[in-house]
mmCIF file of C-alpha atoms in Angstrom:
data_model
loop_
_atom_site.group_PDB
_atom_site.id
_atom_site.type_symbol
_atom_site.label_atom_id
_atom_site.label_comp_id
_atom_site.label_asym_id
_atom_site.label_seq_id
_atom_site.Cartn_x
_atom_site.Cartn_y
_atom_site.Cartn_z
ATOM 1 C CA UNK A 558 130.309 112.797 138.172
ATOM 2 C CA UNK A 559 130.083 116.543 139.214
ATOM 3 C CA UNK A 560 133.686 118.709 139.225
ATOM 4 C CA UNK A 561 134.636 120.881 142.152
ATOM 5 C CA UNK A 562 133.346 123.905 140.407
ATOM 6 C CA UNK A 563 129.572 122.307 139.581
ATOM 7 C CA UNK A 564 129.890 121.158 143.437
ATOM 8 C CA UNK A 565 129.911 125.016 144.786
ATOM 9 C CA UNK A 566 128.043 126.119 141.758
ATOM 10 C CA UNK A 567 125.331 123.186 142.741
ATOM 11 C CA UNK A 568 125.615 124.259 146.781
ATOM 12 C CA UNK A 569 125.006 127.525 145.532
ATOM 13 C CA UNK A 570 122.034 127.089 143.839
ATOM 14 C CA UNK A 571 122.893 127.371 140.247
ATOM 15 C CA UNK A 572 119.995 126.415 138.183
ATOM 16 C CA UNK A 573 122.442 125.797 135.273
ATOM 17 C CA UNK A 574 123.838 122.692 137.271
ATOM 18 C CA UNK A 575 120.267 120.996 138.218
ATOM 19 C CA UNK A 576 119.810 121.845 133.907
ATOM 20 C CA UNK A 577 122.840 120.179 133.176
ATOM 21 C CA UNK A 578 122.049 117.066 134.899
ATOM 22 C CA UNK A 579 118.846 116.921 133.481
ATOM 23 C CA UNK A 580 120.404 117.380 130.055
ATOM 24 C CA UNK A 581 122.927 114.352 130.435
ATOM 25 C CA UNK A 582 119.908 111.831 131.530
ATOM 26 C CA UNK A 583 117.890 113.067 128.575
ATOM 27 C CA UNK A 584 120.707 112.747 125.909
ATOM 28 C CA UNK A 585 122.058 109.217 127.287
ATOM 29 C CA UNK A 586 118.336 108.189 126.410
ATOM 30 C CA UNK A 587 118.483 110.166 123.035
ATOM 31 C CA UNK A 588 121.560 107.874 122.263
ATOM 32 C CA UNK A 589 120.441 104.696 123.623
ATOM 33 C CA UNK A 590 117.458 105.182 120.889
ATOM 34 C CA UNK A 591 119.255 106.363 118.531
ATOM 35 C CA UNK A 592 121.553 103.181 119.016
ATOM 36 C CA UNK A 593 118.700 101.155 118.863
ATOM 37 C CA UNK A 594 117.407 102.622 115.695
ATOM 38 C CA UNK A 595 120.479 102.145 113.803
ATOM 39 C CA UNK A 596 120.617 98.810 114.714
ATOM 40 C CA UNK A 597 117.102 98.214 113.254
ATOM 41 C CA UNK A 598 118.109 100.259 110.396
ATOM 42 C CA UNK A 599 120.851 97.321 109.540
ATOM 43 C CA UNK A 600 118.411 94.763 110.263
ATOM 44 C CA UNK A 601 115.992 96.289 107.702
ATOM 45 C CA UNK A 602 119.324 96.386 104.942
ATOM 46 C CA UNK A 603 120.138 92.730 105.902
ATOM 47 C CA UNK A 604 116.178 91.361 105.737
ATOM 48 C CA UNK A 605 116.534 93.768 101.441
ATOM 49 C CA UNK A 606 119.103 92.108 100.935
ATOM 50 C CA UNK A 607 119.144 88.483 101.479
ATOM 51 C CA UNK A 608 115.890 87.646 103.659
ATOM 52 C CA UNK A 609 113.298 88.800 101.543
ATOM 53 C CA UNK A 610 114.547 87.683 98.658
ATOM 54 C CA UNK A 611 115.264 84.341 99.844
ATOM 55 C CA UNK A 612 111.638 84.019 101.516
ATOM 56 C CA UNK A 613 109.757 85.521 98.159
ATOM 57 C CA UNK A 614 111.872 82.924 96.060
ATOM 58 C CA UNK A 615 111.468 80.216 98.055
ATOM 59 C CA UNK A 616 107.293 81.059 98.162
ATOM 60 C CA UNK A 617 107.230 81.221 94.539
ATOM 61 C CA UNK A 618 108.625 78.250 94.031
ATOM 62 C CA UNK A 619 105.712 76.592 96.879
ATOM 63 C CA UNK A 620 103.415 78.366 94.831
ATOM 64 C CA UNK A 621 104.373 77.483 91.239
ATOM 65 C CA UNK A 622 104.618 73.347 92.785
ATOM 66 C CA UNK A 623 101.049 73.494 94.421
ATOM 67 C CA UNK A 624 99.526 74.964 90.994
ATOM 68 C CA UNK A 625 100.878 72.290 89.482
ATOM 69 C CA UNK A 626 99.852 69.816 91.929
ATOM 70 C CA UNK A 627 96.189 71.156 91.976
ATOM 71 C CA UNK A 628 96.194 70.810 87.754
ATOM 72 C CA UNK A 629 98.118 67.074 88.473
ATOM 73 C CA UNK A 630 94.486 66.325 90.827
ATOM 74 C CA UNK A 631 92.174 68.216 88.696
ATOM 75 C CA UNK A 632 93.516 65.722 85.616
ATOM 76 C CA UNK A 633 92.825 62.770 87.865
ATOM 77 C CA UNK A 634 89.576 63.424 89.942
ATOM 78 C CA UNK A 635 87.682 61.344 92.561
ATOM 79 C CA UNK A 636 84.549 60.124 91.930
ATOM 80 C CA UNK A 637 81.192 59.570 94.520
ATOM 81 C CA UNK A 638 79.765 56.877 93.314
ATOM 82 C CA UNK A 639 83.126 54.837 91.616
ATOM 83 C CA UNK A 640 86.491 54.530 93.672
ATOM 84 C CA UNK A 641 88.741 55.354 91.220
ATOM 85 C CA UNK A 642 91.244 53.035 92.308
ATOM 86 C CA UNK A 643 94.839 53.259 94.534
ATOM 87 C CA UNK A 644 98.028 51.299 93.758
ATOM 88 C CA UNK A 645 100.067 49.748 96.987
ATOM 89 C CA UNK A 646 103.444 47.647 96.633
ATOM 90 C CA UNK A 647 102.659 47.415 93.221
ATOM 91 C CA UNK A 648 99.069 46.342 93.351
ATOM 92 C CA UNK A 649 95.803 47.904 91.932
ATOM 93 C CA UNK A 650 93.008 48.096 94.372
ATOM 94 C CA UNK A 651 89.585 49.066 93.328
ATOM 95 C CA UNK A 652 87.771 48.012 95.834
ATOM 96 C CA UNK A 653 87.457 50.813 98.353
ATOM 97 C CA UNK A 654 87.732 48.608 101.436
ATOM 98 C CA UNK A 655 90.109 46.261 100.037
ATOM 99 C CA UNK A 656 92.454 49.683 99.009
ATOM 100 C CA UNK A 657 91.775 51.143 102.846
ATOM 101 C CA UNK A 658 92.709 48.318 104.574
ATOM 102 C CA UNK A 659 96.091 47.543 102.331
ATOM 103 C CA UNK A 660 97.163 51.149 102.735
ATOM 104 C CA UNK A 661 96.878 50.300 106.448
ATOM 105 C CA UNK A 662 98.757 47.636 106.346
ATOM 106 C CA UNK A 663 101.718 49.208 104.197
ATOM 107 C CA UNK A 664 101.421 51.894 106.453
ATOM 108 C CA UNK A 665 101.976 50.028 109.650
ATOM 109 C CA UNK A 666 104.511 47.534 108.397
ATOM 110 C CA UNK A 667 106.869 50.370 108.918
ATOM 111 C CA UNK A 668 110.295 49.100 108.980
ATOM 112 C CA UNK A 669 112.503 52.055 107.909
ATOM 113 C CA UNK A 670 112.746 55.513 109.444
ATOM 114 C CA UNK A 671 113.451 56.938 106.068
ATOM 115 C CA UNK A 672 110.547 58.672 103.595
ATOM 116 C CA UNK A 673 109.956 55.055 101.197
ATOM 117 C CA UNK A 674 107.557 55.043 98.546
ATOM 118 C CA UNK A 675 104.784 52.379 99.006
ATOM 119 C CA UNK A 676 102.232 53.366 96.189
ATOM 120 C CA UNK A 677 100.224 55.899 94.038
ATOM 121 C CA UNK A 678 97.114 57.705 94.475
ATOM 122 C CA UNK A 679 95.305 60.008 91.838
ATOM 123 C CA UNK A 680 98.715 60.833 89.798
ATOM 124 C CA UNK A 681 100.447 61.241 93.000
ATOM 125 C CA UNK A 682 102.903 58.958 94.787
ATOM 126 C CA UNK A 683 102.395 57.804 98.131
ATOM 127 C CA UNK A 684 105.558 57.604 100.800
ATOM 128 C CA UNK A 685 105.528 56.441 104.792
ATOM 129 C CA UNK A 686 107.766 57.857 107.204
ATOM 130 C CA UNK A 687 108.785 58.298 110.947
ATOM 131 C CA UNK A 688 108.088 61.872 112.534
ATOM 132 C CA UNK A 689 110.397 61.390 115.358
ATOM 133 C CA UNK A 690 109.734 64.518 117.423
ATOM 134 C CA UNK A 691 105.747 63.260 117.753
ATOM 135 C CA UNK A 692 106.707 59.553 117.178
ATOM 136 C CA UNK A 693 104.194 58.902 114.708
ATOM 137 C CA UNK A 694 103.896 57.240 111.338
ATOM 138 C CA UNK A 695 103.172 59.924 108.368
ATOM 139 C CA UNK A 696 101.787 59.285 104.912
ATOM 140 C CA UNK A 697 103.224 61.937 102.340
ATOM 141 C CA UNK A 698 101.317 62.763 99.106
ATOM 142 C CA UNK A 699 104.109 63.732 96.527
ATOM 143 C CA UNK A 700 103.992 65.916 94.171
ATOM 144 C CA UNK A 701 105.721 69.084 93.118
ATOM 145 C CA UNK A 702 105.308 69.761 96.704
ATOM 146 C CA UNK A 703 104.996 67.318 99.611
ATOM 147 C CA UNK A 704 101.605 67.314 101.636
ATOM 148 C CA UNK A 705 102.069 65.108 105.508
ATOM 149 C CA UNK A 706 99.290 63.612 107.844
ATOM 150 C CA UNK A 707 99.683 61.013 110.432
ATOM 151 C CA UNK A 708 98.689 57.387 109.545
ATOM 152 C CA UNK A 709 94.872 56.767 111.084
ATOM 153 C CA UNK A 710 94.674 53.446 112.768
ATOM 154 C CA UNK A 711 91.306 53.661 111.266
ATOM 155 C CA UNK A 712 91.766 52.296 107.403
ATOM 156 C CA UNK A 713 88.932 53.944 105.922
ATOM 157 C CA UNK A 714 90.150 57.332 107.722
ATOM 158 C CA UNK A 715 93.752 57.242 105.455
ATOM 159 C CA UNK A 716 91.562 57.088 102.257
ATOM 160 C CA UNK A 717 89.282 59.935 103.097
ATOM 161 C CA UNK A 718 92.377 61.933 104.122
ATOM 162 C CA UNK A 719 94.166 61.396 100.660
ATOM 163 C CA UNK A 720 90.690 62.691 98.764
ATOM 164 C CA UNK A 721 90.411 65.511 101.821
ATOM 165 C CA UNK A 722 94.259 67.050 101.148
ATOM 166 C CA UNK A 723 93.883 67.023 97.453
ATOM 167 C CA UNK A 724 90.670 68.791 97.254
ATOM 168 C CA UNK A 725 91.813 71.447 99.641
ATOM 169 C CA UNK A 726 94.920 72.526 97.729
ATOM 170 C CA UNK A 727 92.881 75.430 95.979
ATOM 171 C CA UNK A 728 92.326 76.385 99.452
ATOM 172 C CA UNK A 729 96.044 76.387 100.060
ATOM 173 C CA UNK A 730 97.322 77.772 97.029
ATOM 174 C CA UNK A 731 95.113 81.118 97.811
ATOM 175 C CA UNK A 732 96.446 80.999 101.379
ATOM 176 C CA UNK A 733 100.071 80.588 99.939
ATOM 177 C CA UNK A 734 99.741 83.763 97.934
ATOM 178 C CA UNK A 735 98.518 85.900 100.690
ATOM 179 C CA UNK A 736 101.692 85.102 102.278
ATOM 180 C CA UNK A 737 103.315 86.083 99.261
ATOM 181 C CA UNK A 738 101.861 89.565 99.202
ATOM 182 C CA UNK A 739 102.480 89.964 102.518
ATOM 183 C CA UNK A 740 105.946 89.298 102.422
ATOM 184 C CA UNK A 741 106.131 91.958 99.405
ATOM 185 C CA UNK A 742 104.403 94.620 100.931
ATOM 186 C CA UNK A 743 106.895 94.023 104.195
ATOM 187 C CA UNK A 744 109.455 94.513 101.549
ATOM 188 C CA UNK A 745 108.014 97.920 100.193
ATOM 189 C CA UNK A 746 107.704 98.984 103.607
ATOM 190 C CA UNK A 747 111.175 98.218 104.742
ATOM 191 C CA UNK A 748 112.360 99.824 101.677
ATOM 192 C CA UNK A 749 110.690 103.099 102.703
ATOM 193 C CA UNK A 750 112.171 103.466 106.276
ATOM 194 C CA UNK A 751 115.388 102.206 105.307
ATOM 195 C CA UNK A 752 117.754 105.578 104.983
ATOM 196 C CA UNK A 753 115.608 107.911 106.964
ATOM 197 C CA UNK A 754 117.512 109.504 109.814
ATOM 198 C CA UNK A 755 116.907 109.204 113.205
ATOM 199 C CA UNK A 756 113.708 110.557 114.328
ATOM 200 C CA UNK A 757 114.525 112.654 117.312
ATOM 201 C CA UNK A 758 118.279 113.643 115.065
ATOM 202 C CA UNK A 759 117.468 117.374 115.942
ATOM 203 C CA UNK A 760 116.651 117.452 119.338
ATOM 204 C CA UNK A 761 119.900 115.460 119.663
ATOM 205 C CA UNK A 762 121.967 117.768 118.113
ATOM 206 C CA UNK A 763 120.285 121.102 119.693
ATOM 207 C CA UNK A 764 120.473 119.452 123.337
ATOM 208 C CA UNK A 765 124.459 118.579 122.816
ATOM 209 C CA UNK A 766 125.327 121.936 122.180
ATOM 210 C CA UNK A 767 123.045 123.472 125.239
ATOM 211 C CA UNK A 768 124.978 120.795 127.198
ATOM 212 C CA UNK A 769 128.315 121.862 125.735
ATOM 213 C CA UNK A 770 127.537 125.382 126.534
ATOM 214 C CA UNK A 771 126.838 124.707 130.125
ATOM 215 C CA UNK A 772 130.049 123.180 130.501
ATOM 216 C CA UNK A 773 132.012 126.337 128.693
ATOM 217 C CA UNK A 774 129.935 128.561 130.887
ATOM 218 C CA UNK A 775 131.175 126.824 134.576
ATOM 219 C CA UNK A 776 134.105 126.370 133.711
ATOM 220 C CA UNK A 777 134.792 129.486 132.461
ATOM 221 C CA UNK A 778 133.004 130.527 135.976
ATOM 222 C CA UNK A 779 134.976 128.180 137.875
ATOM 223 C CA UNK A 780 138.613 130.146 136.647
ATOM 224 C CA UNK A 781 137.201 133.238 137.199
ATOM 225 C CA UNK A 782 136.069 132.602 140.755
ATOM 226 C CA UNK A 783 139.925 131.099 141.447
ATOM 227 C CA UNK A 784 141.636 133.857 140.014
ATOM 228 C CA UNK A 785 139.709 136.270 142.093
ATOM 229 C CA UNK A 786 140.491 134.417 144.809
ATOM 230 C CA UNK A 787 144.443 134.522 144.588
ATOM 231 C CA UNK A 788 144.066 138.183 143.900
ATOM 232 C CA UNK A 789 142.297 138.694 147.184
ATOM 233 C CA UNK A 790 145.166 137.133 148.698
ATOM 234 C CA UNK A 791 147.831 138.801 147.206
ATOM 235 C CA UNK A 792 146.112 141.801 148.032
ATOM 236 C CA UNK A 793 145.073 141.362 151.490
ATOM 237 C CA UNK A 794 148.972 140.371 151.994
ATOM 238 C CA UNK A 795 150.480 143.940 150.557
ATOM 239 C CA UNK A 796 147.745 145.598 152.525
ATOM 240 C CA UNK A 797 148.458 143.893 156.082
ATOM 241 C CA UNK A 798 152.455 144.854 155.226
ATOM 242 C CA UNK A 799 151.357 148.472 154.108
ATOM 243 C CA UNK A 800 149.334 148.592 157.644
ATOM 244 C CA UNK A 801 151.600 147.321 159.985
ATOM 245 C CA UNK A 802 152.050 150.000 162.908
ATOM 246 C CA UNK A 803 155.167 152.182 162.516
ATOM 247 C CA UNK A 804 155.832 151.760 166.299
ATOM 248 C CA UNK A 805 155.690 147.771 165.794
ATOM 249 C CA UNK A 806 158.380 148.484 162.672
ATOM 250 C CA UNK A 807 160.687 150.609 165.371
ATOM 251 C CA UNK A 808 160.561 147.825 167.735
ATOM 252 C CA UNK A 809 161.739 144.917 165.472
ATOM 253 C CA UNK A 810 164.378 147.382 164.374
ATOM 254 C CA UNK A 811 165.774 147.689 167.902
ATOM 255 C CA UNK A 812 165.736 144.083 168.871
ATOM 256 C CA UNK A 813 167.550 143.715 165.502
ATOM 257 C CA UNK A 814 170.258 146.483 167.443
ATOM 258 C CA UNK A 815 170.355 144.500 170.592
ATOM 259 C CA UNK A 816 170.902 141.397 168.880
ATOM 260 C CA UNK A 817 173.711 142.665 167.272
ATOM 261 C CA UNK A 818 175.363 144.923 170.027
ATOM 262 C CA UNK A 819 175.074 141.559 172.659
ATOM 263 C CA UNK A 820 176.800 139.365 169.696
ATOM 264 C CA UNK A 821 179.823 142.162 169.456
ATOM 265 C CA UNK A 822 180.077 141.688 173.191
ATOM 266 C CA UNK A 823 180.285 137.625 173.699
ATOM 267 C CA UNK A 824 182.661 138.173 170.918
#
């Protein structure tokens, strides 16, 4: 809000007023970035310090379990030509159709919404469970790391699914370590801009003093104008008593006589 001196200064057409507003919209966007900058700055120290490391661990880890599950299939491999066999409840099928439509039925005889074990399948074990949120039956290959599809109504589909995850987990493991490097190199970079002043820190600082400035230079204006202004008065109030008419002075003077003669009288 302007002050009564930036008011007359501003009706007078004082470029330094129209300057000064124009200074106070351009720093209150200055600070609004500078505010947000800061705040990314903390975000930056809080994703160093815990979120990073947390997400790098944690990939490792997925890493380290799906090398170990690819070397778990590698040690037990499928063959074209000879089903190498799948246990269910406790009983060896090596029959291909026989071990398709079993797994169906374990899959669909689902009585529990909790992950249960219901077999084993190249070194791996095989679990059902409930996926409430799409309402579906899963089958869960477990190994270091666990590996979830939805139950096929379709036996033979289940089998070719089991054969389908296990050979993809080179695949995955490749994919897994992009991610990895990715979420290092966001570290790096984070490290780099985390510290570094605000961009724009200069022009901040060089527009607050022109704005302080301004405001010394109207106000020092403003007491100027007002102390000229009472001097005026003063003076033009000695100079109308200095000018006043000697004949007017004479007259007051007599009335002053009359007054007092006419009181002696009624006394």
């Amino acid at each position: 809000m302007l002050s009564y001196a930036e008011v007359k200064a501003l009706c007078a057409g004082d470029d330094r007023i129209k300057e000064k507003m124009d200074l106070e919209v351009e720093l209150a966007k200055l600070r609004l970035l500078k505010s947000e900058y800061q705040s990314t700055q903390y975000q930056l120290e809080d994703r160093l310090l815990k979120r990073y490391p947390e997400q790098i661990k944690k990939k490792e880890a997925q890493i380290a379990g799906i090398k170990a599950d690819q070397k778990t299939a590698e040690q037990h491999p499928k063959s074209e030509n000879v089903f190498c066999g799948i246990e269910v409840f406790g009983k060896e099928y090596t029959d291909k159709k026989e071990a398709a439509k079993a797994l169906l039925k374990a899959g669909m005889a689902f009585t529990n919404s909790n992950s249960e074990q219901i077999g084993a399948y190249r070194g791996f074990e095989l679990h059902r469970s409930y996926n409430i949120a799409s309402d579906e039956i899963q089958l869960e290959i477990q190994g270091q790391i666990c590996y979830t599809f939805p139950f096929s109504k379709t036996d033979w589909v289940n089998l070719s699914k089991l054969d389908a995850v296990l050979d993809k987990l080179p695949e995955v493991l490749k994919e897994e370590k992009q991610k990895l490097d990715a979420l290092r190199q966001q570290m790096y970079e984070a490290q780099k801009q985390l510290g570094q002043s605000f961009p724009q820190e200069e022009v901040l600082k060089e527009k607050t003093k022109r704005l302080k400035e301004l405001a010394a230079e109207l106000d020092m204006d403003s007491s100027t104008k007002t102390n000229s202004a009472e001097e005026i008065i003063k003076t033009g109030y000695h100079k109308q008593t200095e000018n006043t008419p000697l004949k007017q002075l004479r007259f007051s003077h007599l009335r002053q006589k009359r007054a007092e003669i006419k009181a002696g009288m009624e006394y």
